[in-house]
Short mmCIF file of C-alpha atoms and ligand atoms in Angstrom, two decimals:
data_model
loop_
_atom_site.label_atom_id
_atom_site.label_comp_id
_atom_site.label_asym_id
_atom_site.label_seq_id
_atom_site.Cartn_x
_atom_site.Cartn_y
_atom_site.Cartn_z
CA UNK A 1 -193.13 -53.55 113.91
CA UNK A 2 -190.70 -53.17 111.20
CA UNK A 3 -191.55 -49.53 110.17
CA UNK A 4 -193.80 -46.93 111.70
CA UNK A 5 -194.72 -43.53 111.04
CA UNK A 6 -195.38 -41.36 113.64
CA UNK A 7 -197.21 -38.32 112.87
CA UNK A 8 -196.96 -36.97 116.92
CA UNK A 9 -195.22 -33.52 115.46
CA UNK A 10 -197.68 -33.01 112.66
CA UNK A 11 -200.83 -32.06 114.38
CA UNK A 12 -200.13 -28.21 114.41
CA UNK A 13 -199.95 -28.33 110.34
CA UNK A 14 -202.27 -31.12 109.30
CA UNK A 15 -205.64 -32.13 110.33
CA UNK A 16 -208.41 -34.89 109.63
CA UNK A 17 -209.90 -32.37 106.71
CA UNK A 18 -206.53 -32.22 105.38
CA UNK A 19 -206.46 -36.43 104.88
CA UNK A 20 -210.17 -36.35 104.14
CA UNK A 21 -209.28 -33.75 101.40
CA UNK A 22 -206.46 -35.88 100.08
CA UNK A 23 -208.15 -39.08 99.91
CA UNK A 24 -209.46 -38.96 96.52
CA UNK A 25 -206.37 -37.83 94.51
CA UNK A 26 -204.20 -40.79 96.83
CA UNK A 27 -207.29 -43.47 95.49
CA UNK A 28 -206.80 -41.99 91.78
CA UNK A 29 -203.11 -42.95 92.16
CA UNK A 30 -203.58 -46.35 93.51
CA UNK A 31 -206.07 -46.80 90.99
CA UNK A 32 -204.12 -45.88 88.24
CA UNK A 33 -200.88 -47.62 89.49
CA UNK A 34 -202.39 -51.19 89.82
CA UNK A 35 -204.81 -50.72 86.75
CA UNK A 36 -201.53 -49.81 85.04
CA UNK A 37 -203.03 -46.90 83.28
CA UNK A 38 -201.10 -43.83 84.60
CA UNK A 39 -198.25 -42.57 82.66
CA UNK A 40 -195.07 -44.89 82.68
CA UNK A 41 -196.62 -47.60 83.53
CA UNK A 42 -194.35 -49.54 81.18
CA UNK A 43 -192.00 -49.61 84.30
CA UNK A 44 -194.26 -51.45 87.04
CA UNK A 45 -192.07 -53.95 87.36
CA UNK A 46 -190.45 -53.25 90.68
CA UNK A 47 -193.97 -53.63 92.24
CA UNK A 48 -194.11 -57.25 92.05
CA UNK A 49 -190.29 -57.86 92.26
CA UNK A 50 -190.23 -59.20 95.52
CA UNK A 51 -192.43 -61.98 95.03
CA UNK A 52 -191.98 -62.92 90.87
CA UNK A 53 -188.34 -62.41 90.45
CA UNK A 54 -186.34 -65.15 88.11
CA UNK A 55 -185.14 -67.72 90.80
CA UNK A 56 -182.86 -69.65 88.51
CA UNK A 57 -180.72 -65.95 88.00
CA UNK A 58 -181.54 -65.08 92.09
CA UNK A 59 -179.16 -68.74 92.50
CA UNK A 60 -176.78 -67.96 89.61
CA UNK A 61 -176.29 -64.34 91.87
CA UNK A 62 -175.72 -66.06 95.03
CA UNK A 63 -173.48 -68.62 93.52
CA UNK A 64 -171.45 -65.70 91.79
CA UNK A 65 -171.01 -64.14 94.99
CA UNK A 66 -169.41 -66.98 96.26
CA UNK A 67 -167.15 -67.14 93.66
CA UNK A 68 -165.87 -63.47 93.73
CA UNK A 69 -165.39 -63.60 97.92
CA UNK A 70 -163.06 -66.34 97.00
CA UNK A 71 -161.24 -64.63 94.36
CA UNK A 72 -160.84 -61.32 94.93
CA UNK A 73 -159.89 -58.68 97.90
CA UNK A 74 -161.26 -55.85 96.30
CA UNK A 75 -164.46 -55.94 94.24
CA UNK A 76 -164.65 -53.18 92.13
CA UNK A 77 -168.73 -52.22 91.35
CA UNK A 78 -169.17 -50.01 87.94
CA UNK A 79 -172.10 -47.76 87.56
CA UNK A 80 -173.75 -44.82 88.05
CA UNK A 81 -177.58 -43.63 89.20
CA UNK A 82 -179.93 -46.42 89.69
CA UNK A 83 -177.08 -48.39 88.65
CA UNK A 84 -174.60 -47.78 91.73
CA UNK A 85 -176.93 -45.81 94.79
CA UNK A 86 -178.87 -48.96 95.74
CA UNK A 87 -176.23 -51.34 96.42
CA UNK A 88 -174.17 -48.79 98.20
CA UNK A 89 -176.62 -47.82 100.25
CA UNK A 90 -177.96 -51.33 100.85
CA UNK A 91 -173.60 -52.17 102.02
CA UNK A 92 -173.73 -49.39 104.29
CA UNK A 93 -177.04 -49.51 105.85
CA UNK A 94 -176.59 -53.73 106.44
CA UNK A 95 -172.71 -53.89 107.25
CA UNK A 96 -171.88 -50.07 108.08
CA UNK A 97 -170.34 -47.01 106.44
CA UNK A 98 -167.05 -48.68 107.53
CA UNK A 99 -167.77 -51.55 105.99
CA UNK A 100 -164.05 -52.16 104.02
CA UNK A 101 -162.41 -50.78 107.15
CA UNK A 102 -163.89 -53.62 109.32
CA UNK A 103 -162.76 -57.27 110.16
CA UNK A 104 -164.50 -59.51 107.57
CA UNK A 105 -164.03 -62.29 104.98
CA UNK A 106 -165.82 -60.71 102.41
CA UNK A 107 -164.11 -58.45 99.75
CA UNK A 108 -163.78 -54.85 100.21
CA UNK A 109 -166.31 -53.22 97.95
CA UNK A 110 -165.22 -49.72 96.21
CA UNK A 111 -167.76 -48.29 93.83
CA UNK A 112 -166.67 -46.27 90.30
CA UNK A 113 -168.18 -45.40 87.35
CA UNK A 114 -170.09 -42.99 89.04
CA UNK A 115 -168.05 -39.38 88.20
CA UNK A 116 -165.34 -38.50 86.18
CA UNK A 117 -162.95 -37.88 88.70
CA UNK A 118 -159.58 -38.35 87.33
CA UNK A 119 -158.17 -38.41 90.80
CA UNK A 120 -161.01 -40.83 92.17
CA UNK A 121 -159.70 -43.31 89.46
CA UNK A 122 -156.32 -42.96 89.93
CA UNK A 123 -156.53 -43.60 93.82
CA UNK A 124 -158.71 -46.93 93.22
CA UNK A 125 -156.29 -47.92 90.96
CA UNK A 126 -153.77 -47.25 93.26
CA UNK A 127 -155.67 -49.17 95.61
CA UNK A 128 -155.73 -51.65 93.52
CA UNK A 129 -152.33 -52.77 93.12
CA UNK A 130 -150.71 -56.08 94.32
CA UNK A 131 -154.51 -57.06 95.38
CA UNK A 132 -156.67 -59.83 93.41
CA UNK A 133 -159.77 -57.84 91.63
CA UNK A 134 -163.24 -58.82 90.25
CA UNK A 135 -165.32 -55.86 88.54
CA UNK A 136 -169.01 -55.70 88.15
CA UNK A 137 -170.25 -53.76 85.46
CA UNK A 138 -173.96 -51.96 85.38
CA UNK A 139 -175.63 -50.81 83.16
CA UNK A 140 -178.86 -50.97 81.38
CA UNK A 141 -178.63 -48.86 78.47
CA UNK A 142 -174.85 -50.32 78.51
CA UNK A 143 -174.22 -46.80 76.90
CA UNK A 144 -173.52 -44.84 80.04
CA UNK A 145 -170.45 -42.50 79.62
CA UNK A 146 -169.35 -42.59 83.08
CA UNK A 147 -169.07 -46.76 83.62
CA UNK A 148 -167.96 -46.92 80.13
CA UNK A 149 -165.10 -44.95 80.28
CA UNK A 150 -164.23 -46.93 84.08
CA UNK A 151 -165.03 -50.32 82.69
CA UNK A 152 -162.10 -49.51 79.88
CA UNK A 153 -160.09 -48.85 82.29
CA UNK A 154 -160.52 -51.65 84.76
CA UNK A 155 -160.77 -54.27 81.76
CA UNK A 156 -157.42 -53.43 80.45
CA UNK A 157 -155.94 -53.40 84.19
CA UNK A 158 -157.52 -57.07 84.79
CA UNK A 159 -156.95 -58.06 80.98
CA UNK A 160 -153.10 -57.04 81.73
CA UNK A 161 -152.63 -58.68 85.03
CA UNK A 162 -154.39 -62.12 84.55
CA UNK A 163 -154.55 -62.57 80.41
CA UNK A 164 -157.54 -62.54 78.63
CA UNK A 165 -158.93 -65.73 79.58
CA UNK A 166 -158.01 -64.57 83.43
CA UNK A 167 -160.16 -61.66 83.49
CA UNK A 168 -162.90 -63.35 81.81
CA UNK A 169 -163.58 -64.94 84.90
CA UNK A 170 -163.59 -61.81 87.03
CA UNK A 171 -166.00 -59.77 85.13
CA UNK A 172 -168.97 -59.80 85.80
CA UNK A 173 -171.74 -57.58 83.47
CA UNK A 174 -175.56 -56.64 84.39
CA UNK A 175 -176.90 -55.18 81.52
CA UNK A 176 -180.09 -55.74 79.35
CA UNK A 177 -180.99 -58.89 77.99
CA UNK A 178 -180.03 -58.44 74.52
CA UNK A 179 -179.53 -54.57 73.62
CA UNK A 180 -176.50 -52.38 74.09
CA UNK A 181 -172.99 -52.13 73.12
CA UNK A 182 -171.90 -54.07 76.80
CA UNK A 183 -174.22 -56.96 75.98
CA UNK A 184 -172.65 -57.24 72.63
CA UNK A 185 -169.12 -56.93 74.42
CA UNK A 186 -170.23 -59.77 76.85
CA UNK A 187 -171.63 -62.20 74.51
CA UNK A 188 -168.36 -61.38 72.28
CA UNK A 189 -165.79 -61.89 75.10
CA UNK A 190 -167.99 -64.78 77.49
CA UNK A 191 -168.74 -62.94 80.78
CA UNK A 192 -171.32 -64.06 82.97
CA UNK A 193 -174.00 -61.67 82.85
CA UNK A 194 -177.01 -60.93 84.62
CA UNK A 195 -180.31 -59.05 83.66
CA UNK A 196 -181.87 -55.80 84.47
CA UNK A 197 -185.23 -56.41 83.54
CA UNK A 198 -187.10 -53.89 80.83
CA UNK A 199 -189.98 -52.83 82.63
CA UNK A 200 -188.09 -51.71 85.84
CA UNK A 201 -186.25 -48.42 85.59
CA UNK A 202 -182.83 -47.65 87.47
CA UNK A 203 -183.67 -46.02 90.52
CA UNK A 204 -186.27 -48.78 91.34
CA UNK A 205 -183.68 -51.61 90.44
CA UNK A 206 -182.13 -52.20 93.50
CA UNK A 207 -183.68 -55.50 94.25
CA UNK A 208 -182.86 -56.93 90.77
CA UNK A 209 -179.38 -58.50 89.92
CA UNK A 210 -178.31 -54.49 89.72
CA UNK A 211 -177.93 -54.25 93.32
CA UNK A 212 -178.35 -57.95 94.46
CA UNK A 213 -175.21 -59.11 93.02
CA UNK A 214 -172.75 -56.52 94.65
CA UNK A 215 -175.12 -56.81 97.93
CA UNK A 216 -174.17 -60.67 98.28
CA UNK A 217 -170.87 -60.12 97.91
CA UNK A 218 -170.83 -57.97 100.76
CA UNK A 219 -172.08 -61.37 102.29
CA UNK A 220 -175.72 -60.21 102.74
CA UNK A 221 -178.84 -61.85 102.82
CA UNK A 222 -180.30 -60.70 99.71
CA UNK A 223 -183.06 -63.45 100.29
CA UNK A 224 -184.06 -62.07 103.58
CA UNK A 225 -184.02 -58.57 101.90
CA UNK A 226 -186.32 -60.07 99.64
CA UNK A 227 -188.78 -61.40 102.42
CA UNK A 228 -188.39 -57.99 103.47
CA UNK A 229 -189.76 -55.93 100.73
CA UNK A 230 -192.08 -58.71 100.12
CA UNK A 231 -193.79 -58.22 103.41
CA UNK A 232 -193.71 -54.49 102.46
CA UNK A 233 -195.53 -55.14 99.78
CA UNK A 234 -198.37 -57.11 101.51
CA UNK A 235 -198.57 -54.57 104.31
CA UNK A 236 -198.99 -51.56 102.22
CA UNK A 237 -201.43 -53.00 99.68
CA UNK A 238 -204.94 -51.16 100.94
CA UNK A 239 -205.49 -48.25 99.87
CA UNK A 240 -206.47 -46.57 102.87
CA UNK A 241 -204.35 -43.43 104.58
CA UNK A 242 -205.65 -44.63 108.15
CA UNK A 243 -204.20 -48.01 107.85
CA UNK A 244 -201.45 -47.46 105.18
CA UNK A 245 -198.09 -46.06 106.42
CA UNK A 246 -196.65 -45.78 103.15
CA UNK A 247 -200.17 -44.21 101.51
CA UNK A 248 -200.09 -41.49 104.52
CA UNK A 249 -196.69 -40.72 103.41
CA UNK A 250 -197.28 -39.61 100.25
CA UNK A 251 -200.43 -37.97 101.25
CA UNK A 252 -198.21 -35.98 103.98
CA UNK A 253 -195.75 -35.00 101.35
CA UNK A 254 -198.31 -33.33 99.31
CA UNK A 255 -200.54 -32.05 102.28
CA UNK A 256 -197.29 -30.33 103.12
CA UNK A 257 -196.41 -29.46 99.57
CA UNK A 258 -199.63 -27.71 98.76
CA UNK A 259 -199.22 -25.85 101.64
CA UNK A 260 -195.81 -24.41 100.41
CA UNK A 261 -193.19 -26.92 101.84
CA UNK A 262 -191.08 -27.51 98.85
CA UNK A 263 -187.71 -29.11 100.40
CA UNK A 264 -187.65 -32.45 102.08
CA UNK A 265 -184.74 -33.20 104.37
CA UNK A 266 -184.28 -37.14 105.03
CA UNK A 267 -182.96 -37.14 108.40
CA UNK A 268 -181.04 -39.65 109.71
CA UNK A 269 -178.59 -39.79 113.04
CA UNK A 270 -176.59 -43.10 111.65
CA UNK A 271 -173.89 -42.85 108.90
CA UNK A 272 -174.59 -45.99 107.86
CA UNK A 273 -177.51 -44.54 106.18
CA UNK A 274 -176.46 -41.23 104.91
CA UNK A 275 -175.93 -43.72 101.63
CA UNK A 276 -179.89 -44.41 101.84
CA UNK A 277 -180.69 -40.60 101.72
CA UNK A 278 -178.16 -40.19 98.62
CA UNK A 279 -180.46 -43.50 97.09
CA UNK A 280 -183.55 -41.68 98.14
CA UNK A 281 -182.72 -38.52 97.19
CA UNK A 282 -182.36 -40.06 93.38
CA UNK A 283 -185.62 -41.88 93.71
CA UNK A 284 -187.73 -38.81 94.74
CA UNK A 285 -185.77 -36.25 92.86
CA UNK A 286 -185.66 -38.02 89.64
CA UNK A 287 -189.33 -39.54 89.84
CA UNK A 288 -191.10 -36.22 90.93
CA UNK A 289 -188.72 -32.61 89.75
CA UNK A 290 -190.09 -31.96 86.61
CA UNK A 291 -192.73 -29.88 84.75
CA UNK A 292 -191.86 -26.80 87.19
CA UNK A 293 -193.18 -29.52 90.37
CA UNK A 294 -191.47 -31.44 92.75
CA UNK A 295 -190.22 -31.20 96.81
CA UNK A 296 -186.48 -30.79 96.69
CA UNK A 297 -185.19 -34.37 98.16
CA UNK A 298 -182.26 -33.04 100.61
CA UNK A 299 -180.54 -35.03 103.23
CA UNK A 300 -178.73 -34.26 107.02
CA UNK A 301 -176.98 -36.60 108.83
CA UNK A 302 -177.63 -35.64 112.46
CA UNK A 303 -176.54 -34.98 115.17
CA UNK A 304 -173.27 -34.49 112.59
CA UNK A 305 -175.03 -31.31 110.86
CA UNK A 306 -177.14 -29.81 113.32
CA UNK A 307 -173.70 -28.01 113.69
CA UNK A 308 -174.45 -26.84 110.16
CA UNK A 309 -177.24 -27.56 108.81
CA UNK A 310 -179.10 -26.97 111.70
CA UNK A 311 -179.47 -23.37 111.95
CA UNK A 312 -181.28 -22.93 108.70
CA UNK A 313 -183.68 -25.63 109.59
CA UNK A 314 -184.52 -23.90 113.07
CA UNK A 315 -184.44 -20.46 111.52
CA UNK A 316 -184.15 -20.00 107.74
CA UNK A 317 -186.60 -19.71 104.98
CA UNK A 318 -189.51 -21.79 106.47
CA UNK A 319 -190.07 -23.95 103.10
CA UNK A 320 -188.59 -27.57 104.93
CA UNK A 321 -190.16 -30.55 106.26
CA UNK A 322 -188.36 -33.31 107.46
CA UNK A 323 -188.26 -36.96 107.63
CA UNK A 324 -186.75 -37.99 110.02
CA UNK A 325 -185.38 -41.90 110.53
CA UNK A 326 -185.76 -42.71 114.39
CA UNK A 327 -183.56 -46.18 114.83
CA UNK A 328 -184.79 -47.87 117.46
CA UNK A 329 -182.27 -50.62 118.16
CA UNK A 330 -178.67 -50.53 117.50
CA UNK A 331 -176.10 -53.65 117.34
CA UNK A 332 -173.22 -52.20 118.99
CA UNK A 333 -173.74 -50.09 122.07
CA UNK A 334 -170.76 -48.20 124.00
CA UNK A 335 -171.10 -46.79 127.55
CA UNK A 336 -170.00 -43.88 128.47
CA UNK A 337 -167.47 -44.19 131.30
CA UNK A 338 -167.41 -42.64 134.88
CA UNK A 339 -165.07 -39.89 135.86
CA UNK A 340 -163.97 -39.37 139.37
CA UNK A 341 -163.10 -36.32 139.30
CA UNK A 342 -165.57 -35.21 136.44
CA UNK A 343 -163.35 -32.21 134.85
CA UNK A 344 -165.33 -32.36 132.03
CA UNK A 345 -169.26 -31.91 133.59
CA UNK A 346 -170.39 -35.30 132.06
CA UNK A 347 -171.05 -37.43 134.80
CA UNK A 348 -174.56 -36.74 134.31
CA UNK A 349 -174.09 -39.01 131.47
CA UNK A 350 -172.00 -41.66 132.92
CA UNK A 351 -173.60 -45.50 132.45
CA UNK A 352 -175.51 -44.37 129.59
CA UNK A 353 -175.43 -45.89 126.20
CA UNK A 354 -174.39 -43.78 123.30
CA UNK A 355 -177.55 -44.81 121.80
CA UNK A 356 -179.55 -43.57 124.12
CA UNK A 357 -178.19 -40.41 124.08
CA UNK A 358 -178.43 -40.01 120.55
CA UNK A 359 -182.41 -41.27 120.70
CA UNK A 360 -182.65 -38.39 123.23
CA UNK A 361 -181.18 -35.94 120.95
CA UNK A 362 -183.70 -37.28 117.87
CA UNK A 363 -186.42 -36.31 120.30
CA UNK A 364 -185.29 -33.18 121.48
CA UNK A 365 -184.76 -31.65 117.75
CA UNK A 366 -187.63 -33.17 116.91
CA UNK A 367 -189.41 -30.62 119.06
CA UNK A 368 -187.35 -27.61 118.63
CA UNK A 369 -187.50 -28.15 114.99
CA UNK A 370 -191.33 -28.88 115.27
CA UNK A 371 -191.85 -25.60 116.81
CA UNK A 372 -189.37 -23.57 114.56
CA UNK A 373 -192.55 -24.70 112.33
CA UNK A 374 -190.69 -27.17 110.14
CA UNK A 375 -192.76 -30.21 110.05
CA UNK A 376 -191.47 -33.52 111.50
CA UNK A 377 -192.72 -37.01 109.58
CA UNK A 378 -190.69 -39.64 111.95
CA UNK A 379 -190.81 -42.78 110.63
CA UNK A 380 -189.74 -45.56 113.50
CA UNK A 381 -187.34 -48.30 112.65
CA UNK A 382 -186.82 -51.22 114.47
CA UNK A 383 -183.22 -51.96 113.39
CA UNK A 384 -180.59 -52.44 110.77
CA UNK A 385 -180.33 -55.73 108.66
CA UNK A 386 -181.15 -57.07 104.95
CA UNK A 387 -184.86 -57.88 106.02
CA UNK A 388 -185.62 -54.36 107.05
CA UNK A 389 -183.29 -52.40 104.26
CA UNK A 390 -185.88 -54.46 101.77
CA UNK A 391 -188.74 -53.22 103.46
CA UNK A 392 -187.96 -50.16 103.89
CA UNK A 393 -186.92 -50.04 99.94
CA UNK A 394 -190.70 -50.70 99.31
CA UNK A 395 -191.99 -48.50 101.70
CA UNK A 396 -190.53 -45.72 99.62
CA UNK A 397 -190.76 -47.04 96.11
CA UNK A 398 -194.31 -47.41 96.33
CA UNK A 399 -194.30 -43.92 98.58
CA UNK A 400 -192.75 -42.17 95.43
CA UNK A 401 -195.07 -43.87 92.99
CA UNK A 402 -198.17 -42.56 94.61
CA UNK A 403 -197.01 -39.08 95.80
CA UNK A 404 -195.70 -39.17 91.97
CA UNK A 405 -199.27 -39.58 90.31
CA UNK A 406 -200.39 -37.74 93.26
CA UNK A 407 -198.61 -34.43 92.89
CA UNK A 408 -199.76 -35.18 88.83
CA UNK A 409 -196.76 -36.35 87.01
CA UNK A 410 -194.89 -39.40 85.11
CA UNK A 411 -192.66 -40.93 88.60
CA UNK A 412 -191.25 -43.25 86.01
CA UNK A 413 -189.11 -41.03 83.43
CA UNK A 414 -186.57 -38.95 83.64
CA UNK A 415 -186.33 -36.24 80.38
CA UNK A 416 -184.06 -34.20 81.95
CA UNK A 417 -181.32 -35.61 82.35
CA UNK A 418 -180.38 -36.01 78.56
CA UNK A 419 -179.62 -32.45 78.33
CA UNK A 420 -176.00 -32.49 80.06
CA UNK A 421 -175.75 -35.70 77.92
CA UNK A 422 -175.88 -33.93 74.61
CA UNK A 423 -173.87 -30.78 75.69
CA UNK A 424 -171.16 -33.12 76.86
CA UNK A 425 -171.22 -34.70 73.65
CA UNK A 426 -170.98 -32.11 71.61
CA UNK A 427 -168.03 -30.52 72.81
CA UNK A 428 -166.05 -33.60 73.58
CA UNK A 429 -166.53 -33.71 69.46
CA UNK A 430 -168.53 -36.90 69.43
CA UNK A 431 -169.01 -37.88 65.56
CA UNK A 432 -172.21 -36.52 64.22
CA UNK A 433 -174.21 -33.67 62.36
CA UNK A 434 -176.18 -32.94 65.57
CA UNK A 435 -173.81 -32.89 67.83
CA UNK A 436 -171.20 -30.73 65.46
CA UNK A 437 -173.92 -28.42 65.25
CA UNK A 438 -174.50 -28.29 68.87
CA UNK A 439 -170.68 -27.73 69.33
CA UNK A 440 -170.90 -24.67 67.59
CA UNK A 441 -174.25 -23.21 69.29
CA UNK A 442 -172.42 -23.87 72.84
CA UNK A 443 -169.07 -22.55 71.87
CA UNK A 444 -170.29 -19.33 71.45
CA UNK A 445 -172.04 -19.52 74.84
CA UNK A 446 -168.57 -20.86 76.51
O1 PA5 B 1 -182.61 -44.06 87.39
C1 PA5 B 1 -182.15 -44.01 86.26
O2 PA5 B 1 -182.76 -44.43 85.26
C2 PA5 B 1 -180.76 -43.47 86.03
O3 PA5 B 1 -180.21 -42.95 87.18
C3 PA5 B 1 -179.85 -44.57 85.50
O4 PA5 B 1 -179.82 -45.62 86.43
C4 PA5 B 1 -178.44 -44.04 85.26
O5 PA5 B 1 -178.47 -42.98 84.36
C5 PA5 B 1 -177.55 -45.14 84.72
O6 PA5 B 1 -178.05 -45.66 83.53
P1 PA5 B 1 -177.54 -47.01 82.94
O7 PA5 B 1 -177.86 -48.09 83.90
O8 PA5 B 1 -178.26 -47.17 81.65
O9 PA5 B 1 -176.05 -46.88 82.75
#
């Protein structure tokens, strides 16, 4: 068992005749998802990734890898989106959310590219100094203004501190195969690059060179996180509720949806995956809020904000569901020590693992939460490592795909974002009669 769901704390809110009722729209979207004839379907790629994926580049990644762990202390990863969330969260949830503060003979890993934050930048770069670099670049439009205006900046730091020729050989690019301004940059200046392919859109990317490359470096198995999500993809290919996890998933989500939930909270009580939620969070958000629909993807980190969060869950607006990550085994356990003379009340606990305590608290606030009437979906995972982080990245890909067609929209564009695009644009005074006449239309709104 890699990955269960457990619907124990659903039976109040969901019955047979709910599933029964759902069946027909969840068959429409698995039809229309492996006929290809839904809306988007230009971006299917990601469904047979983890078994037809170009082998030659998978070697030229894990050879890069290599190459960068021997050169560098501090790998610097450029991108934002699709282009960044994967590989972080793949870091964290495989080596830890202190993964640069541990022992290790990989490269720390510090991602950029993904704000504006003039003081973000300047402390990397101060981080920076008197330590070998190697930068990884992402981006598929190779347009983005966020990694562009980073990648200037770490180019002419490495172009400065090991000459041109130097820095050639730490830059690394993952772009499209032939389009965009950083392609043209890479084929002008000789960087290795590596291809996001064109029928796979960002937030589904993570198991292509955008995320694999980064992931190795962090010395993962990005093979066994292939075997992972290819083992995914076998187990959730019927398209039956009763026998599909993943299918009962997105039929839960919309069950629970129609019936007025409109916020999902991805629960987890590890923060080595609060990185996952920020990946899912773009991967629902982006694939399902749009033409006025959508659940709002939102994220606690328990038992962290149950001393925050918690409160509204128990007690606010009654609009939440959540799903809630139960990790079964841990790597690293810690007792918690006896005390003779007890000041503190917690020898009840004494000889127990941290873990254990923490698996206690899932289930106790999965009840209390379950009768505050916000819906628990726990979904049961066996452990942390590359194998499961790919399965569980299918799991939820295809989840979003057929809750997508499900709830009745395209889970494979993403219209709205342009708009800040534009506005930004136009007042930074970006050349051109659209954006100058833009300028004007905003200034009088500023
Ligand atoms: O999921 C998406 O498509 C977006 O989040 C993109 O990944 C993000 O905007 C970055 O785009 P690009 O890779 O073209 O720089």
């Amino acid at each position: 068992m890699v990955l269960k769901l457990k619907d124990t704390y659903l039976s109040d809110v969901i019955s047979s005749s709910d599933y029964k009722a759902i069946e027909g729209d969840i068959k429409k979207a698995h039809d229309m998802l492996y006929a290809k004839s839904g809306p988007g379907s230009d971006f299917l790629g990601w469904t047979d990734l983890p078994v037809n994926y170009d082998k030659e580049e998978f070697a030229r990644i894990q050879k890069a890898a290599k190459k960068i762990a021997g050169l560098c202390d501090i790998f610097v990863v450029i991108g934002i989106g699709g282009s960044y969330l994967g590989a972080r969260a793949a870091i964290e949830f495989c080596k830890g959310a202190n993964y640069n503060n541990l022992k290790k003979d990989t490269p720390d890993i510090y991602f950029t590219g993904n704000d504006i934050s003039a003081t973000n930048m300047s402390e990397l770069l101060e981080i920076c100094e008197g330590r070998d670099v190697c930068v990884n670049v992402i981006s598929k439009s190779g347009t983005t203004t966020e990694p562009a205006i980073a990648f200037r900046i770490f180019r002419e730091l490495l172009e400065k501190k090991y000459g041109k020729d130097g820095a050639k050989d730490r830059i690394f690019v993952t772009t499209d195969k032939c389009r965009g301004k950083l392609k043209e940059l890479s084929d002008a200046e000789g960087y290795e690059t590596f291809v996001v392919p064109d029928d796979v859109g960002g937030r589904y990317s993570v198991l292509t060179p955008v995320g694999l490359l980064p992931i190795a470096v962090a010395g993962i198995d990005i093979q066994e996180m292939m075997n992972g999500a290819a083992d995914a993809r076998s187990a959730y290919s019927e398209c039956d509720i009763e026998k599909n996890d993943c299918y009962k998933y997105a039929a839960i989500r919309n069950i629970l949806y129609r019936q007025g939930k409109s916020v999902e909270f991805f629960v987890s009580y590890e923060s080595s995956l609060i990185m996952t939620a920020e990946w899912w969070k773009q991967l629902y958000g982006e694939s399902e809020g749009k033409e006025g629909k959508g659940i709002l993807p939102a994220s606690v980190s328990f038992t962290t904000d149950l001393h925050s969060m918690g409160q509204f869950i128990q007690e606010g607006s009654r609009i939440m569901f959540e799903t809630v990550i139960d990790l079964v085994n841990v790597e690293r356990s810690v007792e918690i020590p006896y005390d003779e003379a007890n000041s503190d009340g917690l020898n009840f606990l004494a000889g127990k693992d941290m873990h254990d305590v923490c698996r206690t608290a899932f289930k106790a606030t999965a009840i209390a939460h379950t009768d505050g009437k916000t819906p628990n979906i726990i979904l049961e995972l066996e452990r942390r490592g590359a194998y499961q982080f790919g399965y569980l990245v299918y799991f939820f890909e295809l989840g979003c795909a057929i809750s997508g067609y499900t709830l009745g929209i395209n889970p494979f564009d993403q219209p709205g974002v342009e708009e800040y695009k534009k506005n930004m644009f136009a007042l930074l005074g970006k050349p051109g009669a659209d954006n100058e006449a833009r300028r004007r239309e905003l200034e009088a709104k500023l």
